[in-house]
Structure formats: C-alpha cells, structure tokens
C-alpha cells in the first residue's frame, strides 16, 4: 500500500478549506478472502475453559505474594507512606472526620430506628477492617443514610412500634430496643456475607448495572423518605415506624393528623439549626478555595445545642425528646439470628448492592482525582468483612457518605490513616465523653440530616436535562424515583433496575437501521437522509445494522431490510417459482411456444393464472431453468398475463461495522434471509465484519453452495468498487462528472446521482 499525505491550499474556484490535509491511498481491492491470502495472520492459542480453571488454581511464590498484597492492600500503600508529607494532613483530617462521624453516627441511627449510640459502633468497627482490606485511600467508611433507612424498614417490619414483634426464636427476654438491634445486626451480617461472596466469586461488575441515572433517581426518592422520617423529630411528634409499599403516604397521613400536637420548641430549634447550617455550608462552598478547612458547622451547632439544652433543661421544661443515656464502652459480641436471615434475605440483597455501589462510586471519583487504582472485587471483600465484623459487635450496615468523605479528603487526608484516626475519635467519645451528648435534642439530629439532603433533593433538576438529551434515561430516572417513593427502597430499586434493563433491551432490539450513500468525492459513506451531495449507484443498496444480531431482533432486522430494499425476497421467490411452474404447464400443453424473439402465445383466448397451491415448499427453492431454452428476464414483460414483482436492485451491501455479536438464532435467520436474496438474483455483500463473528460463521458451518465466504469484503468502499466494476454503467449515459481521488474511476449516468440541490451541475464521480 502506498500512502502519501500532502498539505495543500485551495486555489481559485476550488471548494476546499484552506490548509486542508489530503491523503491518497493506492492498494488492491480486498475481499476478506483476498486480504487473508495477502496478509498472513499470527496464530494465537485460545485458552479453553479448562486452561482458565488450571490457571486459576495454579499457585507459585509470585502469585502467593500478589494475592497477599491484593487481599491486604495496606501492605502496599504503607510501604510507600510518606510520613513527613502525609502524616500531619492525615492527623488533621482524622480529627475533623471523626467529629463529623460522631454526629452522623448518632443522627443516622435514628433512620434505622435504633438507639442513637449504636451509630457510634457503626462509625468505629467497619473503619478498622476497611483500613486493612480497602483499596480507596480517601473514602470515610461508616453509616450511610440510605442504608440506614433500608435497615430501618426491615427493623420496623419485624419489630413494629405498636403491636407484637415477629415470632422469632431469640427474641424471648429481650427489650424492644434489643430486638431491633438484633434484627439490624443480623441483616447487616447477611448483607456482609453476600458482599464477601460476590467479591470472592469476582462478580464486582454487577454494580455496573446500576447506572448513574438509576442511582440518581433512587437516591432522590431515598432523600424524600429520609426527609419524611425526620419530620417526627423536627416536629416533636410520636409517629410509629411504617414499612412496605405506600409507607411514605401513610406516614405523612399520620403526621398531618397529629400536626396540632407539634412541639413548638422542637420546631424553633430545628429551624434555627437548619438556617445556620445552610448559610455556613453555602459559605463553605463559595469560599472553599480560600478556606484551609471547611467550617464544621454541624459539630459546632451540636455542641451549642447540647450546652443550651443542658443549661435550660429542655427535656423537663419543654418535653423535648433527647438522645438520653449513652452507655460507656462496647458490648460483647453477639451471634446473628439465622431465623432473621430467612425473614430479611430479600431486603439484605439490595442493602449489599446499594452499599457497595455508593461506596465504589465515591471511591472511583477520588481515585481518578488522585491518580491511583481501586479494585471493585477487593472493595466487595473489604465491605463484606467490615459488615460481618461490625455486625458481630452490634453495628449496622456501613458504606460511605459523600459529605463525610469530602471532609476527609478536603482537610488533607492522604490515606486511610485518616480513617483510622477518625475511628479513634469515635472510640474516645464512646469510652469517655459520650455522656456529654446525652442532653442533645433529637430534633437537632433531625435538622442536621434534613439540611444535608439538599444535594440529593436538588437532583430533581436533572429531569429536564435528561428529557431533552435522552428520554429513555429520563424514564429510568422517573421509574426508579417513583418506584422507590411509592413501593419502598428495596422494591423501588428492583423496579428501576427492571426498567433500565428493559430500556437496554429495547434499544438493542429495535436499533435505528439506515440506508447509506457515498459522500461524493470521498470513500466515506453516511446516512442518505443527512447529506446533500451524495451518490447512489443504480441497483445498489447499502444497509447499516447498528446493533448485535440475536434472537430478539432478527425479525425486526429482516422487516427493516425488506422495507429498505422495497420488496420481500421470499414473496418474490414464491411468485417467480409459481410463474415458472405455470409456464412449464403452458409449454407442455402447447399454449406457449419459444421463439427467437421470446415466448409466443398460441392460445386463442386469454390465459388465466393458475391457482394451484400444491407443493408450496417447492416455491421456496431456487428457481430451476434446466428444462428451459433460456433464462427468463423477470423484469421484462412476461407471457400469459403472468405478473411477478420487479426487483430493482442487483446488489445489496450489509454494513456489519457495528455488529458486535451474532447468536445462533440470529445466525440462522441471517442465513435464511441471505438465501432468499440470492435466490431472487440479488448479490449480497457483507462488509467490515468483526473477525470473531467471521470465525464463528466458519465454525457453525454457515457457508454452503449458495451462501459463500466470498461475499465478505474488508471495507464498504472495497465492496462498492467491486460492484461498480462488475456492473458498469452504460456507455451512452456517461457525461462530464467531476473525478474523485481513488484508485478506480467510475462514470455514472445523470439519473443515478441523487442530490437535494436541484441546481447542482452534473459531475463525474469516482468511488
């Protein structure tokens, strides 16, 4: 191949942009077969399933070392730890994050319908395990509000506020709070087992099925659930926990019925907290480049609220619900309850998936920002072990909160040493100074939670953008949001995932097929509807398939192709064979005779078409002219009033550049369609086929006497040049066309030039 690149400037009269680069390629015209003959391929040994299994279970010293490093990432990054550069930043970050973790642990625990101090356990135990097993250096592991709400749904279902708890062995002799803690820890333990199993089985890719659009809609609905769940604390009302479909509606109904019993002091405290926190957060966002660290306004307001509540005895004087007694130290490990596993398996799985998906998404953002890699499967293992270990000490499911991770990263945290130090701060509060938080009003925690929902609730602004850009994604967003809003978070996630998968299937099953045409003067082919100066040779159609061909869309593909070429090849074939059968009968009876000028009707009266429908299966076979004196021109006038649909094309090119795979059903359907086209004398060419698809066609005995491998061409332009050489235009129709830069010049009649510019002058075209 000779490739020459030249730089040229347009001269007078030339419609070419200045300094345009041009290239001229001179090479042979290639089909797939001729290319394979001229260019030898390297033989590559394909591993079998047995080879993969052997490799997976083969162990040597190097692999053992790599496995140990992958299972304990702390070994790798601790060896490269820069104490002088990173230690101070990790200490500052750890202290700041620890204070936020304490507050969020207490606040988010309310979402799980558990006593607040158990949130401190969730901000401590999972962090210790993640320090050793996690691959992200910046996320802050601990309570996540959506997971807390999902756990709270399971807790209130098995241990409701009013009425008896489920009949579960192990509940005997336990208080209501202890029963709820047992449920939460058991659900967390089961979710951890699921995450660990997925990590060991290397199926971390499942989280990729949760698109950003789905997660956005889901978290928006979760934010509404969280907002409604905190209204009872902000308003100072006693509202029983409700779970299941339409729980949000029922909760709002109860709140509105009890609205006259609102505690005014709780409302005032909540409004003050929300206004101050909102203003300071806006200042943090606006001046984050100038502030060394964000102002920890939640922590500051919590300390002030504790002091004011203690000084004025809010609990006694105003009847405000406070955090209350916080026991010192940690409780003994507890075994999970297998019976709770059976009752909550359906809820544990979405908890496992959502917890990992959110944490992995946040971790990926920081890994890209700070240029290091994270391992999805190892993250599953890390969170699985963290939840199993934490659940043994009565903590609930851990993930990461974006706000807490942002604090850890923005305050100078470089590694999970900051996370370990934040756990130390939580431990100090748990062991020594937790009693200082006892007078803290729960309305303060509720207000802090609500004000932190701003980002999630503002995701509603995505709807107009999605509707303008991608309506299918907008439907996924609305489905996941409305489903989670009405049916609950677990069922809502399933609804959103189902709609998302359906949208993918529909896009693949009903692709946007198109007819292509040559851009005049180039070897480029584009959709014929989109451009003005295009060239379409007479009798040639170029059909593009922009999706895989498989069992679900093969019939759609066939219908679109029939629509594009303008005739049904099977119907035409049957008509031709039926006409052939009738002509044979008329010749045998002497009503038709063959002469040098064609068929001669010797019958006195008109000859009607036979309605004989016997042997219909023969009509689908190739037309057989073996006992005829000559082949019949089906586009000419036929004798004996016989009418057969005309086929205006002689060549069909199928562009397979976007066909990524072909299953057995698609293969059979494609072969049947190709045979029908070939039998009605249409030459079919398939171009730009993926090598693996071509190899599969050979392996599946796709080719025979009719469907041959010679129909496959390397590029669309190669096939078109071959067609135009094989079917040249009549000499008398040639005229002065402008030449295009290629290796072959072809002259085309004026009628075959399709242009939307009616005033365009004829030009010579070279493909």
XYZ file of C-alpha atoms in Angstrom, residues 9 23 136 140 264 278 311 329 389 500 526 530 543 580 604 622 659 702 733-734 739:
21
model
C -4.108 25.281 -0.100
C -4.354 11.592 1.688
C -9.550 3.502 48.413
C -14.768 7.612 55.012
C -43.047 24.425 69.264
C -27.447 26.118 55.430
C -28.426 24.640 80.849
C -17.699 1.102 76.319
C -17.168 -7.961 61.780
C -33.252 0.102 32.962
C -23.154 8.285 5.539
C -28.425 13.565 6.283
C -27.914 -1.160 4.616
C -42.173 -20.855 -13.676
C -56.906 -18.185 -28.873
C -34.065 -21.729 -6.035
C -22.480 -5.686 14.795
C -22.660 -21.012 7.852
C -25.236 7.522 -20.310
C -21.808 8.782 -19.316
C -13.467 12.940 -10.555
